[in-house]
């Protein structure tokens, strides 16, 4: 049985979000277990209709135990707030990989490998099933690879995929906006603002 099929049968699925969180907290044989980094799972409201999936925790998230609490998280919150979403009440935020992949050559962290993304994917899908959001935003290539099995964020961003009654949109990773801070027509920031406005429209349609 592949890792992807792990929870495909209802009898193997978790019965609550707390159960998935507990299983993740006690993981011992995941590919990053020996990395010595902490398990970081989620923040926000489990009742949210908007789910955001990131890449993997960074150094601040590793320390604080919550996703997107560093500079990228502040940028993400700003984007959400620009569309009138309250990051604590309207949104549930998680990642594709649940431990920080340790960096090499003096770097604090690295990008997750394909093997790591594959390993954690079934847990990501269980979180999706149990949160039961109407809209899922995938920040960057790693989250798009995990959920849609696609990469190429520049062409994927801003486009909806409907899957099992949920609307999924890849968007730029907020770190990309931090690296490209100038907002001019067609810039990553301008495109992100376009995307989040589109998300707001869809959210209003789906939740009214
Ligand atoms: N970047 C991510 O993708 N996730 C985090 O939790 C922090 C930074």
Coordinates of C-alpha atoms and ligand atoms in Angstrom, one line a residue:
X1 CA 0.0 0.0 0.0
X2 CA 1.4 3.4 -0.9
X3 CA 1.6 6.2 1.6
X4 CA -1.1 8.0 -0.5
X5 CA -3.5 5.1 0.0
X6 CA -2.9 5.0 3.7
X7 CA -6.2 6.6 4.8
X8 CA -8.2 6.0 1.6
X9 CA -10.5 3.4 3.3
X10 CA -13.0 4.9 5.7
X11 CA -12.0 2.3 8.4
X12 CA -8.5 3.7 8.3
X13 CA -9.4 7.3 8.6
X14 CA -9.2 9.5 11.7
X15 CA -12.5 10.2 13.4
X16 CA -11.6 13.7 14.4
X17 CA -9.2 16.5 13.8
X18 CA -7.8 16.0 17.3
X19 CA -6.9 12.4 16.4
X20 CA -4.9 13.5 13.3
X21 CA -3.2 16.2 15.3
X22 CA -2.3 13.6 18.0
X23 CA -1.0 11.1 15.4
X24 CA 1.2 13.8 13.9
X25 CA 2.5 14.9 17.3
X26 CA 3.6 11.4 18.1
X27 CA 5.1 10.5 14.7
X28 CA 8.4 8.7 15.2
X29 CA 9.2 7.2 11.8
X30 CA 8.5 10.1 9.4
X31 CA 11.4 11.1 7.1
X32 CA 12.2 14.2 9.3
X33 CA 12.0 12.4 12.6
X34 CA 15.8 12.3 13.0
X35 CA 16.1 16.0 12.0
X36 CA 15.5 17.0 15.6
X37 CA 13.0 19.7 14.5
X38 CA 9.5 20.0 16.2
X39 CA 6.2 18.9 14.8
X40 CA 4.3 22.1 13.7
X41 CA 0.7 21.5 12.6
X42 CA -1.8 24.3 12.5
X43 CA -3.3 27.6 13.7
X44 CA -6.6 29.4 13.2
X45 CA -10.2 28.2 13.5
X46 CA -11.1 24.5 12.9
X47 CA -14.6 25.8 11.8
X48 CA -13.1 27.9 9.0
X49 CA -14.4 27.6 5.5
X50 CA -11.1 28.8 4.1
X51 CA -8.0 26.5 4.5
X52 CA -4.5 27.7 3.7
X53 CA -1.8 25.1 3.1
X54 CA 1.9 26.2 3.1
X55 CA 5.2 24.5 2.6
X56 CA 6.9 23.6 5.8
X57 CA 7.7 25.3 9.1
X58 CA 10.6 27.7 9.1
X59 CA 12.9 28.5 12.1
X60 CA 10.4 30.7 13.9
X61 CA 7.5 28.2 13.4
X62 CA 9.8 25.5 14.7
X63 CA 10.3 27.4 17.9
X64 CA 6.8 28.6 18.4
X65 CA 5.1 25.4 17.2
X66 CA 2.6 27.2 14.9
X67 CA 2.7 27.7 11.1
X68 CA 3.3 31.0 9.5
X69 CA 4.2 33.0 12.6
X70 CA 7.5 34.5 11.1
X71 CA 7.9 37.2 8.4
X72 CA 6.1 35.1 5.8
X73 CA 3.2 34.7 8.2
X74 CA 2.9 38.4 8.8
X75 CA 2.8 38.9 5.1
X76 CA 0.1 36.2 4.7
X77 CA -2.0 37.8 7.5
X78 CA -1.7 41.2 5.7
X79 CA -2.9 39.6 2.4
X80 CA -5.8 38.0 4.2
X81 CA -6.7 41.1 6.1
X82 CA -6.7 43.1 2.8
X83 CA -9.6 41.0 1.7
X84 CA -11.3 41.3 5.1
X85 CA -10.5 37.8 6.4
X86 CA -9.6 37.5 10.1
X87 CA -6.6 35.1 10.1
X88 CA -7.6 33.7 13.5
X89 CA -11.4 33.4 12.9
X90 CA -12.0 32.9 9.2
X91 CA -9.0 30.7 8.3
X92 CA -7.3 27.5 9.3
X93 CA -3.6 27.4 8.4
X94 CA -1.5 24.3 8.0
X95 CA 1.5 23.0 6.0
X96 CA 2.4 20.3 3.5
X97 CA 5.3 19.1 5.6
X98 CA 5.0 19.1 9.4
X99 CA 8.6 19.5 10.5
X100 CA 11.2 22.0 9.3
X101 CA 13.7 20.3 6.9
X102 CA 17.1 21.2 8.4
X103 CA 19.4 23.2 6.1
X104 CA 22.9 22.5 5.0
X105 CA 25.9 24.7 4.4
X106 CA 25.0 27.1 7.2
X107 CA 21.4 27.5 6.1
X108 CA 18.7 27.1 8.7
X109 CA 16.3 25.1 6.5
X110 CA 15.8 23.7 3.0
X111 CA 13.0 22.9 0.7
X112 CA 11.2 19.7 1.4
X113 CA 12.1 16.7 -0.8
X114 CA 9.6 14.8 -3.0
X115 CA 9.8 11.9 -0.5
X116 CA 8.9 14.2 2.4
X117 CA 6.0 15.7 0.5
X118 CA 4.7 12.2 -0.4
X119 CA 5.0 11.0 3.2
X120 CA 3.0 13.8 4.8
X121 CA 0.4 14.0 2.0
X122 CA -2.2 11.6 3.5
X123 CA -2.2 13.6 6.7
X124 CA -2.8 16.8 4.7
X125 CA -5.7 15.1 3.0
X126 CA -7.1 14.0 6.3
X127 CA -6.9 17.6 7.6
X128 CA -8.7 18.7 4.5
X129 CA -11.4 16.1 5.0
X130 CA -12.0 16.9 8.7
X131 CA -11.8 20.7 8.4
X132 CA -14.2 20.4 5.3
X133 CA -13.4 23.8 3.9
X134 CA -15.2 25.3 0.9
X135 CA -12.0 27.0 -0.4
X136 CA -8.3 25.8 -0.2
X137 CA -5.4 28.1 -1.0
X138 CA -2.1 26.5 -1.8
X139 CA 0.8 28.8 -1.2
X140 CA 3.6 28.0 -3.7
X141 CA 4.9 25.0 -5.5
X142 CA 5.2 22.6 -2.6
X143 CA 1.6 22.9 -1.5
X144 CA 0.5 22.6 -5.2
X145 CA 2.6 19.5 -5.5
X146 CA 1.1 18.0 -2.3
X147 CA -2.6 18.6 -3.1
X148 CA -2.8 18.9 -6.9
X149 CA 0.3 17.0 -7.8
X150 CA 1.3 19.9 -10.0
X151 CA 4.0 22.5 -9.9
X152 CA 4.6 25.7 -11.9
X153 CA 3.2 28.3 -9.6
X154 CA 3.5 31.2 -12.1
X155 CA 1.0 29.6 -14.4
X156 CA -1.1 27.8 -11.7
X157 CA -1.7 30.8 -9.5
X158 CA -5.1 32.4 -9.6
X159 CA -6.8 29.4 -11.3
X160 CA -9.5 27.5 -9.6
X161 CA -9.7 23.7 -9.6
X162 CA -13.0 22.2 -8.2
X163 CA -12.4 18.9 -6.3
X164 CA -15.1 17.1 -4.3
X165 CA -17.1 20.3 -4.0
X166 CA -14.2 22.3 -2.8
X167 CA -12.6 25.2 -4.7
X168 CA -8.8 25.1 -4.8
X169 CA -6.5 27.9 -5.9
X170 CA -2.7 28.0 -5.9
X171 CA -1.3 31.4 -4.9
X172 CA 2.2 32.8 -4.6
X173 CA 4.0 31.9 -1.4
X174 CA 4.2 35.0 0.9
X175 CA 8.0 34.6 1.0
X176 CA 8.1 35.3 -2.7
X177 CA 6.3 38.6 -2.0
X178 CA 9.0 39.4 0.6
X179 CA 11.7 38.8 -2.0
X180 CA 9.8 40.9 -4.6
X181 CA 8.5 43.8 -2.4
X182 CA 7.8 46.4 -5.1
X183 CA 4.1 46.6 -6.1
X184 CA 3.8 47.6 -9.8
X185 CA 1.4 46.4 -12.5
X186 CA 1.9 42.7 -13.1
X187 CA 4.2 42.3 -10.1
X188 CA 3.9 39.3 -7.7
X189 CA 2.3 41.6 -5.1
X190 CA -0.2 43.0 -7.6
X191 CA -1.1 39.5 -8.7
X192 CA -1.5 38.3 -5.2
X193 CA -3.9 41.2 -4.4
X194 CA -5.9 40.2 -7.6
X195 CA -6.0 36.6 -6.4
X196 CA -7.2 37.4 -2.9
X197 CA -10.0 39.6 -4.2
X198 CA -11.1 36.7 -6.4
X199 CA -11.0 34.4 -3.3
X200 CA -13.1 36.9 -1.4
X201 CA -15.7 36.9 -4.2
X202 CA -15.9 33.1 -4.3
X203 CA -16.0 32.8 -0.5
X204 CA -18.9 35.2 -0.4
X205 CA -20.7 33.3 -3.1
X206 CA -20.2 29.9 -1.4
X207 CA -20.9 30.9 2.2
X208 CA -23.8 33.3 1.8
Ligands
LIG1 N1 6.5 29.0 5.2 C1 5.6 28.0 5.1 O1 5.3 27.6 4.0 N2 5.0 27.6 6.2 C2 5.2 28.1 7.4 O2 4.6 27.6 8.4 C3 6.2 29.1 7.5 C4 6.8 29.6 6.4

